mmCIF file of C-alpha atoms in Angstrom:
data_model
loop_
_atom_site.group_PDB
_atom_site.id
_atom_site.type_symbol
_atom_site.label_atom_id
_atom_site.label_comp_id
_atom_site.label_asym_id
_atom_site.label_seq_id
_atom_site.Cartn_x
_atom_site.Cartn_y
_atom_site.Cartn_z
ATOM 1 C CA ARG A 1 16.026 -10.245 -4.696
ATOM 2 C CA LYS A 2 14.406 -7.647 -2.440
ATOM 3 C CA GLU A 3 13.114 -4.692 -4.445
ATOM 4 C CA VAL A 4 12.641 -2.364 -1.485
ATOM 5 C CA GLU A 5 14.628 -3.090 1.630
ATOM 6 C CA GLN A 6 14.240 -1.431 5.017
ATOM 7 C CA ASP A 7 15.821 -1.545 8.450
ATOM 8 C CA PRO A 8 14.279 -4.567 10.141
ATOM 9 C CA GLY A 9 13.505 -2.826 13.422
ATOM 10 C CA PRO A 10 11.751 -2.725 15.785
ATOM 11 C CA PHE A 11 12.842 0.696 17.013
ATOM 12 C CA ASN A 12 11.919 1.468 20.623
ATOM 13 C CA VAL A 13 12.552 5.110 21.458
ATOM 14 C CA PRO A 14 11.538 7.464 24.287
ATOM 15 C CA GLU A 15 9.204 10.374 23.697
ATOM 16 C CA GLY A 16 11.059 13.371 22.337
ATOM 17 C CA ALA A 17 13.772 11.310 20.648
ATOM 18 C CA THR A 18 14.870 11.679 17.052
ATOM 19 C CA VAL A 19 14.667 8.518 14.976
ATOM 20 C CA ALA A 20 15.820 7.780 11.436
ATOM 21 C CA PHE A 21 14.636 5.118 9.018
ATOM 22 C CA ASN A 22 16.560 4.000 5.972
ATOM 23 C CA CYS A 23 15.473 2.298 2.803
ATOM 24 C CA THR A 24 17.176 1.102 -0.378
ATOM 25 C CA TYR A 25 15.542 0.182 -3.673
ATOM 26 C CA SER A 26 16.887 -2.017 -6.414
ATOM 27 C CA ASN A 27 15.355 -0.553 -9.582
ATOM 28 C CA SER A 28 17.379 2.467 -10.664
ATOM 29 C CA ALA A 29 14.595 3.555 -13.043
ATOM 30 C CA SER A 30 12.137 4.111 -10.184
ATOM 31 C CA GLN A 31 10.581 7.552 -10.333
ATOM 32 C CA SER A 32 8.245 8.102 -7.399
ATOM 33 C CA PHE A 33 9.003 7.599 -3.738
ATOM 34 C CA PHE A 34 6.812 7.718 -0.657
ATOM 35 C CA TRP A 35 6.690 7.015 3.027
ATOM 36 C CA TYR A 36 3.458 5.503 4.293
ATOM 37 C CA ARG A 37 2.622 4.588 7.851
ATOM 38 C CA GLN A 38 0.573 1.588 8.847
ATOM 39 C CA ASP A 39 -1.017 1.051 12.226
ATOM 40 C CA CYS A 40 -1.598 -2.509 13.370
ATOM 41 C CA ARG A 41 -4.085 -4.256 11.045
ATOM 42 C CA LYS A 42 -5.003 -0.978 9.356
ATOM 43 C CA GLU A 43 -4.504 0.392 5.876
ATOM 44 C CA PRO A 44 -1.328 2.160 4.717
ATOM 45 C CA LYS A 45 -1.700 5.926 5.038
ATOM 46 C CA LEU A 46 0.427 8.369 3.096
ATOM 47 C CA LEU A 47 2.876 10.177 5.336
ATOM 48 C CA MET A 48 4.755 12.076 2.654
ATOM 49 C CA SER A 49 6.082 11.949 -0.865
ATOM 50 C CA VAL A 50 9.858 12.109 -1.223
ATOM 51 C CA TYR A 51 11.448 14.537 -3.665
ATOM 52 C CA SER A 52 14.976 14.659 -5.010
ATOM 53 C CA SER A 53 15.697 17.940 -3.239
ATOM 54 C CA GLY A 54 14.534 16.552 0.080
ATOM 55 C CA ASN A 55 11.389 17.754 1.811
ATOM 56 C CA GLU A 56 10.099 18.486 5.257
ATOM 57 C CA ASP A 57 6.642 18.364 6.797
ATOM 58 C CA GLY A 58 6.645 19.520 10.396
ATOM 59 C CA ARG A 59 8.656 17.031 12.437
ATOM 60 C CA PHE A 60 9.217 14.755 9.438
ATOM 61 C CA THR A 61 12.058 15.093 6.927
ATOM 62 C CA ALA A 62 12.532 12.851 3.907
ATOM 63 C CA GLN A 63 15.628 12.560 1.750
ATOM 64 C CA LEU A 64 16.296 10.814 -1.553
ATOM 65 C CA ASN A 65 19.682 9.883 -2.981
ATOM 66 C CA ARG A 66 19.140 8.578 -6.515
ATOM 67 C CA ALA A 67 22.800 7.735 -7.054
ATOM 68 C CA SER A 68 22.823 5.442 -4.010
ATOM 69 C CA GLN A 69 19.177 4.388 -4.467
ATOM 70 C CA TYR A 70 18.591 5.319 -0.873
ATOM 71 C CA ILE A 71 15.647 6.970 0.890
ATOM 72 C CA SER A 72 15.485 8.158 4.467
ATOM 73 C CA LEU A 73 12.911 9.449 6.915
ATOM 74 C CA LEU A 74 13.777 11.450 10.013
ATOM 75 C CA ILE A 75 11.262 11.987 12.793
ATOM 76 C CA ARG A 76 12.126 14.661 15.345
ATOM 77 C CA ASP A 77 10.564 15.059 18.793
ATOM 78 C CA SER A 78 8.819 11.663 18.659
ATOM 79 C CA LYS A 79 5.258 11.460 19.991
ATOM 80 C CA LEU A 80 3.424 8.445 21.352
ATOM 81 C CA SER A 81 1.120 8.759 18.346
ATOM 82 C CA ASP A 82 4.064 8.173 16.006
ATOM 83 C CA SER A 83 4.083 4.505 17.049
ATOM 84 C CA ALA A 84 3.368 2.573 13.855
ATOM 85 C CA THR A 85 5.082 0.655 11.077
ATOM 86 C CA TYR A 86 6.747 2.913 8.510
ATOM 87 C CA LEU A 87 6.627 1.678 4.935
ATOM 88 C CA CYS A 88 9.060 2.735 2.238
ATOM 89 C CA VAL A 89 7.237 2.693 -1.105
ATOM 90 C CA VAL A 90 8.528 3.061 -4.656
ATOM 91 C CA SER A 91 6.921 3.199 -8.089
ATOM 92 C CA GLY A 92 7.772 4.057 -11.668
ATOM 93 C CA ALA A 93 10.116 2.522 -14.204
ATOM 94 C CA GLY A 94 7.254 2.093 -16.632
ATOM 95 C CA SER A 95 4.843 0.972 -13.970
ATOM 96 C CA TYR A 96 2.586 2.808 -11.554
ATOM 97 C CA GLN A 97 2.077 -0.056 -9.185
ATOM 98 C CA LEU A 98 3.443 0.605 -5.730
ATOM 99 C CA THR A 99 6.248 -1.616 -4.465
ATOM 100 C CA PHE A 100 6.362 -1.759 -0.698
ATOM 101 C CA GLY A 101 9.125 -2.517 1.719
ATOM 102 C CA LYS A 102 8.307 -4.798 4.590
ATOM 103 C CA GLY A 103 8.268 -1.846 6.961
ATOM 104 C CA THR A 104 10.026 -0.822 10.145
ATOM 105 C CA LYS A 105 8.077 -0.870 13.366
ATOM 106 C CA LEU A 106 8.453 2.112 15.674
ATOM 107 C CA SER A 107 7.359 2.116 19.303
ATOM 108 C CA VAL A 108 7.572 5.446 21.131
ATOM 109 C CA ILE A 109 7.715 4.856 24.857
ATOM 110 C CA PRO A 110 6.507 7.313 27.542
ATOM 111 C CA GLU B 1 -11.742 14.430 3.604
ATOM 112 C CA PRO B 2 -12.924 11.996 0.891
ATOM 113 C CA GLU B 3 -12.217 8.355 1.611
ATOM 114 C CA VAL B 4 -11.975 5.050 -0.181
ATOM 115 C CA THR B 5 -14.509 2.714 1.409
ATOM 116 C CA GLN B 6 -14.462 -1.071 1.366
ATOM 117 C CA THR B 7 -17.026 -3.707 2.253
ATOM 118 C CA PRO B 8 -17.253 -6.028 4.016
ATOM 119 C CA SER B 9 -14.671 -5.352 6.708
ATOM 120 C CA HIS B 10 -14.324 -9.087 7.335
ATOM 121 C CA GLN B 11 -15.344 -11.987 5.083
ATOM 122 C CA VAL B 12 -15.189 -15.615 6.137
ATOM 123 C CA THR B 13 -15.594 -18.132 3.296
ATOM 124 C CA GLN B 14 -15.199 -21.843 2.758
ATOM 125 C CA MET B 15 -12.368 -22.955 0.482
ATOM 126 C CA GLY B 16 -13.545 -23.313 -3.099
ATOM 127 C CA GLN B 17 -16.263 -20.700 -2.770
ATOM 128 C CA GLU B 18 -16.442 -17.493 -4.758
ATOM 129 C CA VAL B 19 -15.982 -14.183 -2.979
ATOM 130 C CA ILE B 20 -16.526 -10.602 -4.113
ATOM 131 C CA LEU B 21 -14.827 -7.728 -2.352
ATOM 132 C CA ARG B 22 -16.252 -4.272 -2.900
ATOM 133 C CA CYS B 23 -14.685 -0.846 -3.008
ATOM 134 C CA VAL B 24 -15.990 2.653 -3.572
ATOM 135 C CA PRO B 25 -13.060 4.797 -4.714
ATOM 136 C CA ILE B 26 -12.886 8.543 -4.145
ATOM 137 C CA SER B 27 -15.423 10.044 -6.524
ATOM 138 C CA ASN B 28 -13.206 12.035 -8.905
ATOM 139 C CA HIS B 29 -10.435 9.432 -9.054
ATOM 140 C CA LEU B 30 -9.716 7.635 -12.317
ATOM 141 C CA TYR B 31 -7.139 4.966 -11.431
ATOM 142 C CA PHE B 32 -8.016 2.029 -9.217
ATOM 143 C CA TYR B 33 -5.907 -0.646 -7.599
ATOM 144 C CA TRP B 34 -6.113 -3.789 -5.505
ATOM 145 C CA TYR B 35 -3.344 -4.867 -3.131
ATOM 146 C CA ARG B 36 -3.164 -7.669 -0.589
ATOM 147 C CA GLN B 37 -1.220 -8.174 2.611
ATOM 148 C CA ILE B 38 -0.791 -11.632 4.075
ATOM 149 C CA LEU B 39 -0.444 -11.456 7.848
ATOM 150 C CA GLY B 40 3.092 -10.492 8.821
ATOM 151 C CA GLN B 41 4.169 -9.844 5.238
ATOM 152 C CA LYS B 42 4.512 -6.821 2.997
ATOM 153 C CA VAL B 43 1.778 -5.206 0.950
ATOM 154 C CA GLU B 44 1.731 -6.707 -2.575
ATOM 155 C CA PHE B 45 0.271 -5.271 -5.777
ATOM 156 C CA LEU B 46 -2.440 -7.284 -7.509
ATOM 157 C CA VAL B 47 -3.941 -5.202 -10.305
ATOM 158 C CA SER B 48 -4.534 -1.703 -11.616
ATOM 159 C CA PHE B 49 -7.567 -0.547 -13.584
ATOM 160 C CA TYR B 50 -8.153 2.498 -15.753
ATOM 161 C CA ASN B 51 -10.744 3.424 -18.363
ATOM 162 C CA ASN B 52 -12.642 0.195 -17.762
ATOM 163 C CA GLU B 53 -9.751 -2.117 -18.391
ATOM 164 C CA ILE B 54 -6.819 -3.675 -16.567
ATOM 165 C CA SER B 55 -3.620 -1.632 -16.928
ATOM 166 C CA GLU B 56 -1.226 -3.909 -15.080
ATOM 167 C CA LYS B 57 -1.428 -7.102 -13.098
ATOM 168 C CA SER B 58 1.016 -9.078 -11.005
ATOM 169 C CA GLU B 59 1.836 -12.771 -11.056
ATOM 170 C CA ILE B 60 -0.496 -13.198 -8.097
ATOM 171 C CA PHE B 61 -3.469 -12.055 -10.199
ATOM 172 C CA ASP B 62 -4.095 -15.329 -12.000
ATOM 173 C CA ASP B 63 -7.215 -16.653 -13.724
ATOM 174 C CA GLN B 64 -8.999 -17.047 -10.391
ATOM 175 C CA PHE B 65 -9.082 -13.269 -9.994
ATOM 176 C CA SER B 66 -11.113 -10.700 -11.867
ATOM 177 C CA VAL B 67 -11.984 -7.039 -11.421
ATOM 178 C CA GLU B 68 -14.948 -5.036 -12.545
ATOM 179 C CA ARG B 69 -16.372 -1.553 -12.347
ATOM 180 C CA PRO B 70 -20.060 -2.424 -12.735
ATOM 181 C CA ASP B 71 -21.333 1.137 -12.313
ATOM 182 C CA GLY B 72 -19.978 4.632 -11.819
ATOM 183 C CA SER B 73 -18.975 4.124 -8.202
ATOM 184 C CA ASN B 74 -18.110 0.522 -7.309
ATOM 185 C CA PHE B 75 -14.898 -1.341 -8.058
ATOM 186 C CA THR B 76 -14.936 -5.055 -7.250
ATOM 187 C CA LEU B 77 -12.421 -7.868 -6.890
ATOM 188 C CA LYS B 78 -13.726 -11.390 -7.424
ATOM 189 C CA ILE B 79 -11.916 -14.554 -6.461
ATOM 190 C CA ARG B 80 -13.633 -17.410 -8.248
ATOM 191 C CA SER B 81 -12.529 -20.448 -6.259
ATOM 192 C CA THR B 82 -10.823 -19.435 -3.051
ATOM 193 C CA LYS B 83 -7.795 -21.237 -1.621
ATOM 194 C CA LEU B 84 -6.443 -21.228 1.907
ATOM 195 C CA GLU B 85 -3.521 -19.074 0.777
ATOM 196 C CA ASP B 86 -5.924 -16.340 -0.350
ATOM 197 C CA SER B 87 -6.421 -15.456 3.313
ATOM 198 C CA ALA B 88 -5.142 -11.897 3.669
ATOM 199 C CA MET B 89 -6.103 -8.256 4.022
ATOM 200 C CA TYR B 90 -7.207 -6.861 0.677
ATOM 201 C CA PHE B 91 -6.802 -3.140 0.140
ATOM 202 C CA CYS B 92 -8.375 -1.040 -2.574
ATOM 203 C CA ALA B 93 -6.654 2.201 -3.588
ATOM 204 C CA SER B 94 -7.397 5.025 -5.969
ATOM 205 C CA THR B 95 -5.818 8.140 -7.376
ATOM 206 C CA MET B 96 -6.863 10.926 -9.719
ATOM 207 C CA ASP B 97 -3.550 10.983 -11.529
ATOM 208 C CA ARG B 98 -1.254 7.983 -11.585
ATOM 209 C CA GLU B 99 1.725 10.203 -10.760
ATOM 210 C CA GLN B 100 0.048 11.121 -7.474
ATOM 211 C CA PRO B 101 0.056 9.082 -4.253
ATOM 212 C CA GLN B 102 -2.554 6.370 -3.959
ATOM 213 C CA HIS B 103 -5.171 6.555 -1.227
ATOM 214 C CA PHE B 104 -6.089 3.296 0.464
ATOM 215 C CA GLY B 105 -9.353 1.993 1.842
ATOM 216 C CA ASP B 106 -9.417 0.405 5.286
ATOM 217 C CA GLY B 107 -9.339 -3.083 3.830
ATOM 218 C CA THR B 108 -11.288 -6.320 3.867
ATOM 219 C CA ARG B 109 -9.951 -9.155 5.980
ATOM 220 C CA LEU B 110 -10.569 -12.357 4.017
ATOM 221 C CA SER B 111 -10.410 -15.607 5.960
ATOM 222 C CA ILE B 112 -10.624 -18.873 4.025
ATOM 223 C CA LEU B 113 -11.551 -21.944 6.041
#
């Protein structure tokens, strides 16, 4: 049983494109939600927390649907530097350990 | 910006040997974590540590593993008798408040021969 499931990818998009990542989680009691990015053989780096009302940070928009147990990330105007693996991460339900999805790899092409 | 630092960056060890991975969390953080990532797989939780004791641990964190905060700055992960399947990237993370996002160090690549 996969606790956090993501689009398998890879996504290959041209510069300037809009790309969306989806994620579902199995534990309905989860309380905290994040998107991290991970460059090849590097550590996960926090991209943004995800709030119930949805939130935006520059070109990045995150949405949470608790009823569907679904999280999304939208990247507008993709840059070459956005190329990375995007990790959907969940915690809570009596635990503060982070549960990671396997990630979706994004390659932004010139 | 404060960082979590880990040493060494790469550790090569013979199977059966003990290994200690070191982490210096961000200075005002109170909650500390170890995760591992086997090549090509997802990041997996190992253990969390608060107030000088383990808060949670996963099934992976068996009797071969231990953690310690020997002084006010270091946080260590010890694997007593390494196995081939312990080969992975090991990430340390910390946070000031457990409701807040965790900040990760740049990892130690552990290779067991």
